[in-house]
CSV table of C-alpha atoms and ligand atoms in Angstrom, one decimal:
chain,number,residue,atom,x,y,z
D,1,MET,CA,131.3,211.7,-254.7
D,2,THR,CA,132.4,208.2,-253.6
D,3,ALA,CA,132.7,205.2,-256.3
D,4,ARG,CA,129.1,204.2,-254.6
D,5,GLU,CA,127.2,207.5,-255.5
D,6,ALA,CA,129.2,207.4,-258.7
D,7,ASP,CA,127.4,204.0,-259.8
D,8,ALA,CA,124.3,205.2,-258.5
D,9,ARG,CA,124.3,208.3,-260.7
D,10,ARG,CA,125.2,205.2,-263.5
D,11,THR,CA,122.1,202.9,-262.4
D,12,LEU,CA,120.0,205.9,-263.1
D,13,ALA,CA,120.4,206.1,-266.7
D,14,SER,CA,118.7,203.5,-266.7
D,15,VAL,CA,116.1,204.5,-264.3
D,16,THR,CA,112.2,205.3,-265.3
D,17,ILE,CA,110.8,207.7,-263.5
D,18,VAL,CA,107.1,207.7,-263.3
D,19,VAL,CA,105.8,211.6,-262.0
D,20,ALA,CA,102.2,211.5,-260.5
D,21,ALA,CA,100.9,214.2,-261.3
D,22,ALA,CA,97.1,213.4,-262.2
D,23,GLY,CA,95.6,214.5,-258.7
D,24,LYS,CA,92.9,217.5,-258.5
D,25,GLY,CA,94.5,218.9,-254.5
D,26,THR,CA,91.0,218.9,-252.9
D,27,ARG,CA,93.0,219.6,-249.5
D,28,PHE,CA,94.7,222.3,-251.0
D,29,GLY,CA,91.8,223.7,-252.2
D,30,GLY,CA,91.4,227.0,-255.4
D,31,GLU,CA,90.5,226.7,-259.4
D,32,ILE,CA,94.2,225.0,-260.4
D,33,ALA,CA,95.6,222.4,-259.2
D,34,LYS,CA,98.5,222.2,-256.7
D,35,GLN,CA,101.1,220.8,-259.4
D,36,TYR,CA,100.3,224.4,-261.2
D,37,LEU,CA,101.1,226.6,-258.7
D,38,ASP,CA,103.4,228.8,-259.3
D,39,ILE,CA,106.6,229.1,-257.3
D,40,ASP,CA,109.3,231.9,-257.9
D,41,GLY,CA,108.2,231.6,-261.7
D,42,LYS,CA,107.7,228.2,-262.1
D,43,THR,CA,105.3,225.6,-261.8
D,44,ILE,CA,105.2,223.2,-259.2
D,45,LEU,CA,105.6,220.4,-261.9
D,46,GLU,CA,108.4,222.3,-263.4
D,47,HIS,CA,110.3,222.5,-260.4
D,48,ALA,CA,109.7,218.8,-259.9
D,49,LEU,CA,110.6,218.1,-263.0
D,50,GLU,CA,114.1,220.5,-263.2
D,51,ARG,CA,115.0,218.2,-260.4
D,52,LEU,CA,114.5,214.2,-261.7
D,53,GLU,CA,115.7,215.1,-265.5
D,54,SER,CA,119.0,216.6,-263.3
D,55,LEU,CA,119.3,213.1,-262.3
D,56,ASN,CA,120.0,212.0,-266.2
D,57,PRO,CA,117.3,209.2,-266.2
D,58,LYS,CA,116.0,206.6,-269.0
D,59,GLU,CA,112.8,208.2,-269.5
D,60,ILE,CA,110.6,210.4,-267.6
D,61,VAL,CA,107.0,209.6,-267.4
D,62,LEU,CA,104.3,212.0,-267.2
D,63,VAL,CA,101.1,211.2,-265.6
D,64,VAL,CA,98.3,213.6,-265.8
D,65,ALA,CA,94.4,214.3,-265.5
D,66,PRO,CA,92.1,213.0,-268.5
D,67,ASP,CA,90.8,217.2,-268.8
D,68,ASP,CA,94.9,218.6,-268.2
D,69,ASP,CA,95.6,221.1,-270.8
D,70,ARG,CA,98.1,223.0,-268.7
D,71,TYR,CA,101.0,221.1,-269.5
D,72,ARG,CA,101.8,221.8,-272.5
D,73,GLN,CA,102.9,224.3,-272.0
D,74,ILE,CA,105.4,223.5,-269.6
D,75,PRO,CA,108.4,222.8,-271.8
D,76,ALA,CA,110.3,220.4,-270.3
D,77,THR,CA,106.5,218.6,-270.1
D,78,ALA,CA,107.9,218.5,-273.6
D,79,ARG,CA,110.9,215.2,-273.2
D,80,CYS,CA,108.4,213.5,-271.5
D,81,ARG,CA,106.1,210.5,-272.4
D,82,ILE,CA,102.6,211.6,-271.6
D,83,VAL,CA,100.0,209.1,-269.6
D,84,THR,CA,96.2,209.2,-268.8
D,85,GLY,CA,96.0,209.1,-265.3
D,86,GLY,CA,92.7,207.3,-263.0
D,87,ASP,CA,90.4,208.0,-260.1
D,88,THR,CA,93.7,207.6,-257.3
D,89,ARG,CA,97.1,208.5,-257.0
D,90,ALA,CA,97.5,204.2,-257.4
D,91,GLN,CA,95.3,204.0,-260.6
D,92,SER,CA,97.4,206.9,-262.4
D,93,VAL,CA,100.8,205.0,-261.1
D,94,LEU,CA,99.8,201.8,-262.7
D,95,ASN,CA,98.1,203.2,-265.4
D,96,ALA,CA,101.8,204.3,-266.1
D,97,LEU,CA,103.4,200.7,-265.5
D,98,GLN,CA,101.1,199.6,-268.3
D,99,GLU,CA,101.5,201.7,-270.9
D,100,ILE,CA,105.0,201.5,-270.8
D,101,ASN,CA,106.9,198.0,-270.9
D,102,LEU,CA,110.3,196.9,-270.0
D,103,ASP,CA,111.8,194.1,-269.0
D,104,PRO,CA,110.7,192.7,-265.4
D,105,ASP,CA,114.1,193.3,-263.8
D,106,ASP,CA,114.8,196.8,-264.6
D,107,TRP,CA,114.1,199.5,-262.0
D,108,ILE,CA,111.4,201.8,-261.7
D,109,MET,CA,111.2,204.7,-259.4
D,110,VAL,CA,107.9,207.0,-258.4
D,111,HIS,CA,107.5,210.8,-257.6
D,112,ASP,CA,104.4,212.8,-256.9
D,113,ALA,CA,104.4,215.9,-258.5
D,114,ALA,CA,103.6,218.1,-255.6
D,115,ARG,CA,107.0,216.9,-254.1
D,116,PRO,CA,109.4,219.6,-255.8
D,117,CYS,CA,111.8,220.1,-252.6
D,118,PHE,CA,113.6,216.4,-252.5
D,119,ARG,CA,117.6,216.6,-251.9
D,120,MET,CA,119.6,214.8,-255.1
D,121,GLU,CA,121.7,213.7,-252.7
D,122,ASP,CA,119.0,211.9,-250.4
D,123,VAL,CA,117.5,210.0,-254.2
D,124,ILE,CA,121.4,209.5,-254.9
D,125,HIS,CA,121.3,207.6,-251.5
D,126,LEU,CA,117.8,206.3,-252.4
D,127,VAL,CA,119.1,204.0,-255.7
D,128,ASP,CA,122.7,203.0,-254.1
D,129,ARG,CA,120.8,201.6,-250.6
D,130,ALA,CA,117.4,200.6,-252.7
D,131,THR,CA,119.0,198.9,-255.6
D,132,GLN,CA,120.5,196.1,-253.0
D,133,ASN,CA,117.3,195.0,-251.8
D,134,GLN,CA,115.1,192.5,-254.2
D,135,ALA,CA,111.9,194.4,-252.7
D,136,GLY,CA,113.5,197.8,-253.9
D,137,GLY,CA,112.8,201.3,-251.4
D,138,LEU,CA,111.5,204.8,-250.4
D,139,LEU,CA,113.0,207.4,-248.9
D,140,ALA,CA,111.2,207.9,-245.8
D,141,HIS,CA,111.8,210.0,-242.5
D,142,ARG,CA,111.4,209.0,-238.6
D,143,VAL,CA,108.0,210.5,-236.4
D,144,VAL,CA,109.7,213.3,-234.1
D,145,GLU,CA,106.8,214.1,-232.3
D,146,THR,CA,104.6,212.8,-229.9
D,147,VAL,CA,102.0,210.5,-231.8
D,148,LYS,CA,98.5,210.4,-230.4
D,149,LEU,CA,95.5,208.5,-231.2
D,150,ALA,CA,92.1,210.6,-231.8
D,151,ASP,CA,88.8,209.5,-231.4
D,152,GLU,CA,86.0,210.9,-233.8
D,153,HIS,CA,85.6,214.0,-231.0
D,154,GLU,CA,89.3,214.9,-231.5
D,155,GLN,CA,90.2,214.2,-228.8
D,156,VAL,CA,92.7,211.8,-227.5
D,157,VAL,CA,92.8,208.5,-226.6
D,158,SER,CA,96.3,207.2,-226.5
D,159,THR,CA,99.7,207.9,-227.0
D,160,GLU,CA,101.3,205.4,-229.6
D,161,ASN,CA,104.7,204.6,-229.9
D,162,ARG,CA,106.4,206.4,-231.9
D,163,ASP,CA,109.9,204.5,-232.2
D,164,ALA,CA,109.5,202.1,-234.7
D,165,LEU,CA,107.0,205.0,-237.2
D,166,TRP,CA,108.8,207.1,-240.2
D,167,LEU,CA,106.8,209.0,-242.8
D,168,ALA,CA,106.8,207.3,-246.3
D,169,GLN,CA,108.0,209.8,-249.2
D,170,THR,CA,108.6,210.0,-252.4
D,171,PRO,CA,110.7,209.2,-254.7
D,172,GLN,CA,110.1,205.5,-254.0
D,173,LEU,CA,111.7,202.9,-256.3
D,174,PHE,CA,111.1,199.2,-256.9
D,175,ARG,CA,111.9,196.9,-259.6
D,176,TYR,CA,109.0,197.2,-262.9
D,177,GLY,CA,107.7,193.3,-263.3
D,178,LEU,CA,107.3,193.3,-258.9
D,179,LEU,CA,105.7,196.6,-258.7
D,180,ARG,CA,103.1,196.4,-261.4
D,181,GLY,CA,102.1,192.5,-260.2
D,182,ALA,CA,101.6,194.0,-256.9
D,183,MET,CA,100.2,197.2,-258.0
D,184,VAL,CA,97.6,194.9,-260.0
D,185,ASP,CA,97.1,192.7,-257.3
D,186,ALA,CA,96.4,195.4,-254.1
D,187,ILE,CA,94.5,197.4,-256.4
D,188,ASP,CA,91.7,194.4,-257.4
D,189,SER,CA,91.9,193.0,-253.7
D,190,GLY,CA,90.6,196.7,-252.7
D,191,VAL,CA,93.6,197.6,-250.4
D,192,THR,CA,94.0,200.9,-249.8
D,193,VAL,CA,97.3,201.8,-252.2
D,194,THR,CA,98.8,205.1,-251.4
D,195,ASP,CA,102.0,204.5,-251.8
D,196,GLU,CA,104.2,201.8,-254.6
D,197,SER,CA,105.2,200.2,-250.7
D,198,SER,CA,102.3,199.6,-249.4
D,199,ALA,CA,101.3,197.6,-252.7
D,200,LEU,CA,104.7,195.5,-252.0
D,201,GLU,CA,104.3,194.9,-248.3
D,202,PHE,CA,100.3,194.0,-249.3
D,203,ALA,CA,102.0,190.9,-251.8
D,204,GLY,CA,104.6,190.5,-248.3
D,205,TYR,CA,108.0,192.1,-249.7
D,206,ARG,CA,109.7,194.5,-247.1
D,207,PRO,CA,110.9,197.5,-248.6
D,208,VAL,CA,114.1,199.1,-247.5
D,209,LEU,CA,113.6,202.5,-245.8
D,210,VAL,CA,115.8,205.0,-246.8
D,211,GLU,CA,115.8,208.3,-244.1
D,212,GLY,CA,116.2,211.5,-246.3
D,213,ALA,CA,115.2,215.2,-245.6
D,214,ARG,CA,111.9,216.2,-243.4
D,215,SER,CA,112.1,219.2,-246.1
D,216,ASN,CA,111.0,217.1,-248.2
D,217,ILE,CA,107.4,217.8,-247.7
D,218,LYS,CA,104.3,217.2,-250.3
D,219,VAL,CA,102.4,220.6,-250.6
D,220,THR,CA,99.4,219.6,-249.6
D,221,ARG,CA,97.6,222.4,-247.8
D,222,PRO,CA,97.9,226.3,-248.9
D,223,GLN,CA,100.7,226.4,-245.3
D,224,ASP,CA,102.9,224.2,-247.5
D,225,LEU,CA,103.0,226.6,-250.5
D,226,GLU,CA,105.2,229.5,-248.4
D,227,LEU,CA,107.9,227.0,-246.7
D,228,ALA,CA,108.1,225.0,-250.1
D,229,ARG,CA,109.0,228.6,-251.8
D,230,TRP,CA,111.5,229.4,-249.2
D,231,LEU,CA,112.9,225.8,-249.8
D,232,LEU,CA,113.2,226.1,-253.4
D,233,ALA,CA,115.1,229.4,-252.9
D,234,ARG,CA,117.8,227.8,-250.3
D,235,ASP,CA,118.3,225.1,-252.2
D,236,PRO,CA,118.3,225.3,-256.1
D,237,ALA,CA,118.0,222.6,-258.9
D,238,GLU,CA,121.5,221.2,-259.9
D,239,LYS,CA,121.6,222.2,-263.5
D,240,ALA,CA,121.5,219.2,-265.9
D,241,PRO,CA,124.6,218.5,-267.6
D,242,THR,CA,125.1,218.2,-271.3
E,1,LIG,N1,97.7,212.4,-257.8
E,1,LIG,C1,97.6,211.3,-259.3
E,1,LIG,N2,96.6,210.4,-259.4
E,1,LIG,C2,95.4,210.9,-258.9
E,1,LIG,C3,95.5,211.2,-257.4
E,1,LIG,C4,96.6,211.9,-257.0
E,1,LIG,O1,99.0,211.3,-259.9
E,1,LIG,N3,94.6,210.7,-258.9
E,1,LIG,C5,99.1,212.6,-257.6
E,1,LIG,C6,99.2,214.3,-257.1
E,1,LIG,O2,98.8,215.2,-258.4
E,1,LIG,C7,100.3,214.4,-256.8
E,1,LIG,C8,100.3,213.0,-255.3
E,1,LIG,O3,100.0,211.6,-256.5
E,1,LIG,O4,101.0,214.7,-257.1
E,1,LIG,C9,100.6,212.9,-254.3
E,1,LIG,O5,99.1,212.7,-253.9
E,1,LIG,P1,98.2,214.0,-253.2
E,1,LIG,O6,99.2,214.8,-252.4
E,1,LIG,O7,97.1,213.2,-252.4
E,1,LIG,O8,97.5,214.3,-254.5
E,1,LIG,P2,96.3,214.9,-255.0
E,1,LIG,O9,94.9,213.9,-254.9
E,1,LIG,O10,96.3,216.2,-255.7
E,1,LIG,O11,95.7,216.0,-253.9
E,1,LIG,P3,94.2,215.8,-252.1
E,1,LIG,O12,94.5,214.4,-252.1
E,1,LIG,O13,93.9,216.8,-251.2
E,1,LIG,O14,93.1,215.9,-253.5
E,2,LIG,MG1,95.3,212.7,-252.5
């Protein structure tokens, strides 16, 4: 471990992590919300929580849907603070931010429950890089495919220049005060906020992109489940130091 990685691990001890798990999984479909689907004996949420716990953060705040009665069956949720989510992901995250009152300069990490396959080293790297930037930062990867702009008939209008295009992932890491204020303003202004970074961008900030593995997929459609299963089997979670 380099000295900077050791510093980042120490920083994590003062970081609160918000886990967004209040979605319905509409694109995935099915009876059970996707965060509660099983992969090798554990739910997707459980896999994500185990990995986050092994980072030894200050606290994990889990945002669940108002009608959720499944999270209690997951032992790791007993160690989380539970907050009720809202109609959108942004509202769910804002509910959590408003429930926890932190110092404005404290660092807060936000993660999607639907991303159980992130690499620890990428998160350590994120903490190292984002804490050096006033506007924080996020894991992301570069677009590698050729990007097409389509019309309403799914016919190609043009090919976009991908050189400056990145796909945002989570975790994302920001100063608590900045993020909370930016989320309130963005939601009040009716801006579409599909990740925390967009709220900061709307406020004029430039969060730093920290390149992470493309394998940090968001389980969104049924075909993603098999890939997540394969990725988790290949790279099991580290055990949390006791
Ligand atoms: N999420 C949330 N509150 C919402 C909507 C989403 O906490 N109101 C969470 C989801 O549980 C998920 C993460 O945000 O872990 C990323 O969202 P997404 O992949 O879009 O999940 P869903 O909204 O559940 O799926 P869909 O958009 O297909 O309905
Ligand atoms: Mg959604």
